[in-house]
Coordinates of C-alpha atoms and ligand atoms in Angstrom, one line a residue:
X27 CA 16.0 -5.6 3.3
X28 CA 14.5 -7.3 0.4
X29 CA 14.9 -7.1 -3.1
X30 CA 13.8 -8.2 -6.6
X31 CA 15.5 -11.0 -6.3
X32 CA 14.9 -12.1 -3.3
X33 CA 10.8 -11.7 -3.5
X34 CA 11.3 -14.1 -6.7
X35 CA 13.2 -16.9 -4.0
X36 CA 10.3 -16.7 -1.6
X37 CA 7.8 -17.9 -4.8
X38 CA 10.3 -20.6 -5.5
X39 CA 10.1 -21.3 -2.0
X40 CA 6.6 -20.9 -1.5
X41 CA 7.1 -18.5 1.4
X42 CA 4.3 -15.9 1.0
X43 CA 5.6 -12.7 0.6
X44 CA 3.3 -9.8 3.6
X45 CA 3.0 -6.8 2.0
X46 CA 0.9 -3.9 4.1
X47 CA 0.6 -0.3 3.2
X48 CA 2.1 2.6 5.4
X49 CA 1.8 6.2 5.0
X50 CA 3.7 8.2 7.4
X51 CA 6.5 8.1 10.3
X52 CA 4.2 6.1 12.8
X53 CA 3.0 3.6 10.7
X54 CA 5.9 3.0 8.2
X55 CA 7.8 2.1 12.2
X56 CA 4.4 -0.5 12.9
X57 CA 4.4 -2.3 10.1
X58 CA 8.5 -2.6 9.8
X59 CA 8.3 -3.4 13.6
X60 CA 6.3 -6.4 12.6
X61 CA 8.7 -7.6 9.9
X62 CA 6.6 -7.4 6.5
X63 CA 8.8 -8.0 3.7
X64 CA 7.2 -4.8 1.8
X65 CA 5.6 -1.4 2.5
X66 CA 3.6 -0.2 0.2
X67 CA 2.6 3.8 0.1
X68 CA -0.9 3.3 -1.7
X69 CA -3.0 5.8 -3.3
X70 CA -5.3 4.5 -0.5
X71 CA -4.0 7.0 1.5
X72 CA -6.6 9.2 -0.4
X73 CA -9.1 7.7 1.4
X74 CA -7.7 6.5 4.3
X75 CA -5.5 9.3 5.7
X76 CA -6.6 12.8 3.6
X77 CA -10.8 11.9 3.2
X78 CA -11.0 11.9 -0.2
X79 CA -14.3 9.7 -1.3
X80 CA -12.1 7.5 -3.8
X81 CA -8.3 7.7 -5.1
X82 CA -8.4 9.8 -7.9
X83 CA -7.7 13.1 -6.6
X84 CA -3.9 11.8 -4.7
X85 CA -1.5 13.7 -6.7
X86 CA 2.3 12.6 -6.8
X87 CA 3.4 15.3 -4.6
X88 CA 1.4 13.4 -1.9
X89 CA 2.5 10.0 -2.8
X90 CA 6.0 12.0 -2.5
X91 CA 5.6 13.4 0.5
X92 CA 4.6 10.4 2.4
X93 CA 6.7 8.3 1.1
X94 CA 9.7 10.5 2.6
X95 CA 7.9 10.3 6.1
X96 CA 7.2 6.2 5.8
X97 CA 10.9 5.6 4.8
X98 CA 11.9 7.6 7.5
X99 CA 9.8 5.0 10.3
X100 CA 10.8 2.2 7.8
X101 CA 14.4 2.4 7.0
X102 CA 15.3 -0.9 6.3
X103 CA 12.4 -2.1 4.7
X104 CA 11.4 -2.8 0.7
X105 CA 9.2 0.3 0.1
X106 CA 7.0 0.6 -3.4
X107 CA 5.3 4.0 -3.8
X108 CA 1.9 3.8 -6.0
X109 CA 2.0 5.8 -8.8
X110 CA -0.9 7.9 -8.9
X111 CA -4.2 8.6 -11.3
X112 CA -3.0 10.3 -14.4
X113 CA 1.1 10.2 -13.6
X114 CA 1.0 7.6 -16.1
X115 CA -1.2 8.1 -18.5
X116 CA 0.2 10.9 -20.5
X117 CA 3.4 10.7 -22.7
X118 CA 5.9 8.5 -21.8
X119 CA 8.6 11.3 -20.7
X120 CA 6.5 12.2 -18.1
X121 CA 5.7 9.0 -16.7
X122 CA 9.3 7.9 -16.3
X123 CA 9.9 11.1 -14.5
X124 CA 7.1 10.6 -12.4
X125 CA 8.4 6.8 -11.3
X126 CA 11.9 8.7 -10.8
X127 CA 10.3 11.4 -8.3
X128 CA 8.9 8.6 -6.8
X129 CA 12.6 7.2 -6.2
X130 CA 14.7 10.1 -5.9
X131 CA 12.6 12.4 -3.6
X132 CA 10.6 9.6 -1.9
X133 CA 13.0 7.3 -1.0
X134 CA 11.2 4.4 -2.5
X135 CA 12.6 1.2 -4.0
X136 CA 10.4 0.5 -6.6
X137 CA 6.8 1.9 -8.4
X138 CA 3.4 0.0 -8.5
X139 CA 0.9 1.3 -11.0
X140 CA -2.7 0.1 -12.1
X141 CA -3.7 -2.0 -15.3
X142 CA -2.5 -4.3 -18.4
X143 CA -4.1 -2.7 -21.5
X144 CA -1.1 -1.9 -24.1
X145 CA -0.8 1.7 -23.1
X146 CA 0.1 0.1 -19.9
X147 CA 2.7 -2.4 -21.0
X148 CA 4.2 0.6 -22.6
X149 CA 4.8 2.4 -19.4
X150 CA 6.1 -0.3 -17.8
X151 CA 8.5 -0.6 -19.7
X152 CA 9.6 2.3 -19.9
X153 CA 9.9 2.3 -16.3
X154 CA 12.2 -0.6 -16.2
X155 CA 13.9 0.9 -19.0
X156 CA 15.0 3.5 -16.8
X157 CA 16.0 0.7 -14.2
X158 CA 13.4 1.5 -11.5
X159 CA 11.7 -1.7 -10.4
X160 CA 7.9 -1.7 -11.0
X161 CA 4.9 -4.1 -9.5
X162 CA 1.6 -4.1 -11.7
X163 CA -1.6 -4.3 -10.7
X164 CA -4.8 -5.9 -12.1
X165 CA -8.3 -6.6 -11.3
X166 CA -10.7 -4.4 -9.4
X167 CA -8.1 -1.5 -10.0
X168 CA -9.3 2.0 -7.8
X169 CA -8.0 4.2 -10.2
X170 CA -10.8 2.6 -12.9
X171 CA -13.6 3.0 -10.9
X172 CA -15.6 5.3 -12.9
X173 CA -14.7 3.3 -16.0
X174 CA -16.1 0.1 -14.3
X175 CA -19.5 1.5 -12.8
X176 CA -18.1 1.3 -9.0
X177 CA -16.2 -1.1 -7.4
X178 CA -16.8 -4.4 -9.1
X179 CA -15.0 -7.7 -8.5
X180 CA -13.2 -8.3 -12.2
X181 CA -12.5 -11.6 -14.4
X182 CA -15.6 -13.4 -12.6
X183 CA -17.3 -14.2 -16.5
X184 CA -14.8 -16.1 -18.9
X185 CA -13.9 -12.8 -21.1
X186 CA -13.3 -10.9 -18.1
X187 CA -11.1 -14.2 -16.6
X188 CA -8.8 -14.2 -19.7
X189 CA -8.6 -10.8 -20.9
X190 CA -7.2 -10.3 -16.7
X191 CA -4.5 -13.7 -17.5
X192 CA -3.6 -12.3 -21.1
X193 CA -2.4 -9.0 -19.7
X194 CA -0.7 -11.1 -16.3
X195 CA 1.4 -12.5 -19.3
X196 CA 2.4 -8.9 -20.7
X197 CA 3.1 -7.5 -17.7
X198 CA 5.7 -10.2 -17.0
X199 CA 6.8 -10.3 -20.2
X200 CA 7.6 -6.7 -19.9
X201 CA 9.6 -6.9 -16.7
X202 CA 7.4 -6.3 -13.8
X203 CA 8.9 -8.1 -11.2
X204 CA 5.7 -8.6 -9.1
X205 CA 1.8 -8.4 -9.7
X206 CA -0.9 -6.8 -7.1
X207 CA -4.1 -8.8 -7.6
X208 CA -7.0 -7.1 -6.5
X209 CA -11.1 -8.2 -6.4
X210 CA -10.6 -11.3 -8.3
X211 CA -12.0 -14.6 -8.3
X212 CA -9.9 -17.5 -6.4
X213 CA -9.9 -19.6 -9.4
X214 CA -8.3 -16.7 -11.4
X215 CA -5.5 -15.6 -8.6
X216 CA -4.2 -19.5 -8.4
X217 CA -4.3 -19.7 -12.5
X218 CA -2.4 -16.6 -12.7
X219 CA 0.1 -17.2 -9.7
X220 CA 0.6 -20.8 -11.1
X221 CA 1.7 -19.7 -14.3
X222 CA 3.4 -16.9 -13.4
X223 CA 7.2 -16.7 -12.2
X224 CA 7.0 -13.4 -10.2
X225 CA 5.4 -13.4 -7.8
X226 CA 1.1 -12.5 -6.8
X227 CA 0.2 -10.6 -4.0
X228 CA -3.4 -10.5 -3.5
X229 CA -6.3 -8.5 -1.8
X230 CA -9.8 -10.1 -2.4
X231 CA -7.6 -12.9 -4.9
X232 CA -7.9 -15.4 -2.6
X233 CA -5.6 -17.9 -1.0
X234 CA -3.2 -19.3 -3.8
X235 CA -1.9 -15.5 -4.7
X236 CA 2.1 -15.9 -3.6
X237 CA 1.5 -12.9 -0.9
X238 CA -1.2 -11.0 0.6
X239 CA -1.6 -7.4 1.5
X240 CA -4.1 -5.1 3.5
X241 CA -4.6 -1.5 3.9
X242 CA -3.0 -0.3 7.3
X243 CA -6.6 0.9 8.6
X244 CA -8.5 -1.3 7.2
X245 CA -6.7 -4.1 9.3
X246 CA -6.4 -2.0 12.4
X247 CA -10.6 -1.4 12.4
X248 CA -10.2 2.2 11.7
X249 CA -11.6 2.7 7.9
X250 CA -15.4 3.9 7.5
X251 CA -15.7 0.8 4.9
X252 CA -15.2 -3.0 5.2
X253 CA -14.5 -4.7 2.4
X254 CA -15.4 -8.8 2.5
X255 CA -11.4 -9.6 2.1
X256 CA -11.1 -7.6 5.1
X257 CA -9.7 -9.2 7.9
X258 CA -10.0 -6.4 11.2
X259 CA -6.9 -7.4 13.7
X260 CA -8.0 -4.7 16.0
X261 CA -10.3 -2.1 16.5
X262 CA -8.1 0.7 17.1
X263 CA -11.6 3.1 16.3
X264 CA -13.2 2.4 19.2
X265 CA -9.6 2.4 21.6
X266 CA -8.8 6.0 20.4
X267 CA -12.2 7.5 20.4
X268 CA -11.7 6.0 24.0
X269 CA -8.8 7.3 25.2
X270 CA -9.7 10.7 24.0
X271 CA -13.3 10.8 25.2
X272 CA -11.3 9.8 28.8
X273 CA -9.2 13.0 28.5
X274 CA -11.7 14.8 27.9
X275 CA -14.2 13.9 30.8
X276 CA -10.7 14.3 33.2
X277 CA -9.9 17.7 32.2
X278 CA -13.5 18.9 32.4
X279 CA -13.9 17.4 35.9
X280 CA -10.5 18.3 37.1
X281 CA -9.1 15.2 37.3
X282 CA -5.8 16.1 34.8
X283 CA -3.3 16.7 35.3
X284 CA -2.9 14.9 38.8
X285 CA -0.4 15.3 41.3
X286 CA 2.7 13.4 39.5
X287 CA 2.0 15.4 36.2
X288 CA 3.1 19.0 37.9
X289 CA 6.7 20.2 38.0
X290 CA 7.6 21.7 41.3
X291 CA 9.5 25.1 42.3
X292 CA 11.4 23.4 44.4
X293 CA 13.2 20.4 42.3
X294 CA 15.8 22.5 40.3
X295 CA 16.9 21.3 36.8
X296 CA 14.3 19.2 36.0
X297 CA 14.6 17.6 32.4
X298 CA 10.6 17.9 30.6
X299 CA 9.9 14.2 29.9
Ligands
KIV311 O1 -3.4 1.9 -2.7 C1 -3.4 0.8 -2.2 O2 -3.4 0.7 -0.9 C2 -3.4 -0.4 -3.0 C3 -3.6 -1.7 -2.3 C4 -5.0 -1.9 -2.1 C5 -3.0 -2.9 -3.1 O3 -3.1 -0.3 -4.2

């Protein structure tokens, strides 16, 4: 399994760090099955898993609760829990007992939370003051999407582009050992990643961020929304709507169970399998 030292030797190495996100048993065993160096439980689930229309309303006893399930399909893999809307935001007691939830009930190695204005910087470090690893996130952050009108791609005018690098500076300054990257420009993911020692993991940053990562459904084909940085790997949609619609049209016509699904009277001790 990773750690924050080793995600610093793949930058220096320029390996790219994969980061996708999981959210339960089943997909937290996928996405470790594949081999990504880092699981991230985002406040995506929200959206993706419990319907909500945005991420806002995820509260940390979600994030906790499938946290516990992804670690236990992922239990040898580098596992950062997203710190929800509004566990951060308050005073600073509360936040570092949020992030330790996070770790202690969840099973997580490390908390990711959204944005680089000072009140920020101030949680994060007291995060890392209480020796819990932390990843930052900038750019199109979910959590502000009612602050920024919708879902806009950030830092793509010059005040927008610096004020984004200024607070990739704090964050590292105060101890993040990675940085999420989300609807920027290309131009401002390589600047930042250049000058930057931990490492950039990007969605919609383009291709010089240090990693990448993708939501589980989004890259699977089963989200109701795709973004442009979306790359679909499959369309699991249409292959479970599929199979189901198959089962049934078999059970309505008789068809299932078939002969070899039935136990018989006569077999004794038959094991159900
Ligand atoms: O919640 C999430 O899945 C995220 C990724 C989009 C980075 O924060």
């Amino acid at each position: 399994m990773h750690n924050i030292r080793t995600f610093r030797k793949l930058k220096k190495k320029t390996e790219k760090i994969v980061m996708m996100t999981a959210y339960d048993y089943p997909s937290g065993k996928y996405v470790q099955a594949a081999e990504a160096d880092i699981i991230l439980v985002g406040d995506s689930l929200g959206m993706v898993v419990l319907g909500y229309p945005d991420t806002l309303k995820v509260t940390l006893e979600d994030i906790i609760h499938h946290t516990k399930a992804c670690r236990r399909g992922a239990d040898d893999t580098f596992i950062v829990a997203d710190m929800p809307f509004m566990s951060y935001h308050l005073d600073l007691e509360t936040t570092k007992r949020n992030a330790a939830r996070l770790i202690l009930e969840g099973g997580a190695n490390a908390v990711k939370l959204e944005g680089g204005s000072e009140a920020r910087i101030a949680a994060i470090t007291a995060i890392v003051g209480c020796e819990i690893p932390v990843i930052a996130h900038l750019g199109l952050t979910p959590q502000s999407v009612y602050a920024f009108g919708g879902y806009r791609v950030q830092g793509k005018k010059e005040a927008g582009f610096a004020k984004i690098l200024k607070q990739a500076i704090d964050i590292q300054a105060a101890g993040a050992f990675m940085l999420v990257l989300e609807g920027v420009p290309e131009e401002l993911g390589r600047v930042i990643s250049e000058k930057l020692q931990i490492p950039t993991v990007g969605i919609g940053a383009g291709r010089y961020c240090d990693g990448q990562v993708l939501v589980y459904h989004d890259m699977l084909g089963m989200s109701d929304f795709v973004a442009k940085f979306v790359k679909e790997y499959d369309n699991l949609s249409d292959k479970i709507t599929s199979a189901l619609g198959q089962f049934c049209s078999e059970v309505k016509a008789g068809e299932f169970p078939a002969k070899e699904h039935v136990y018989n009277a006569i077999e004794n001790n038959e094991d159900i399998k």
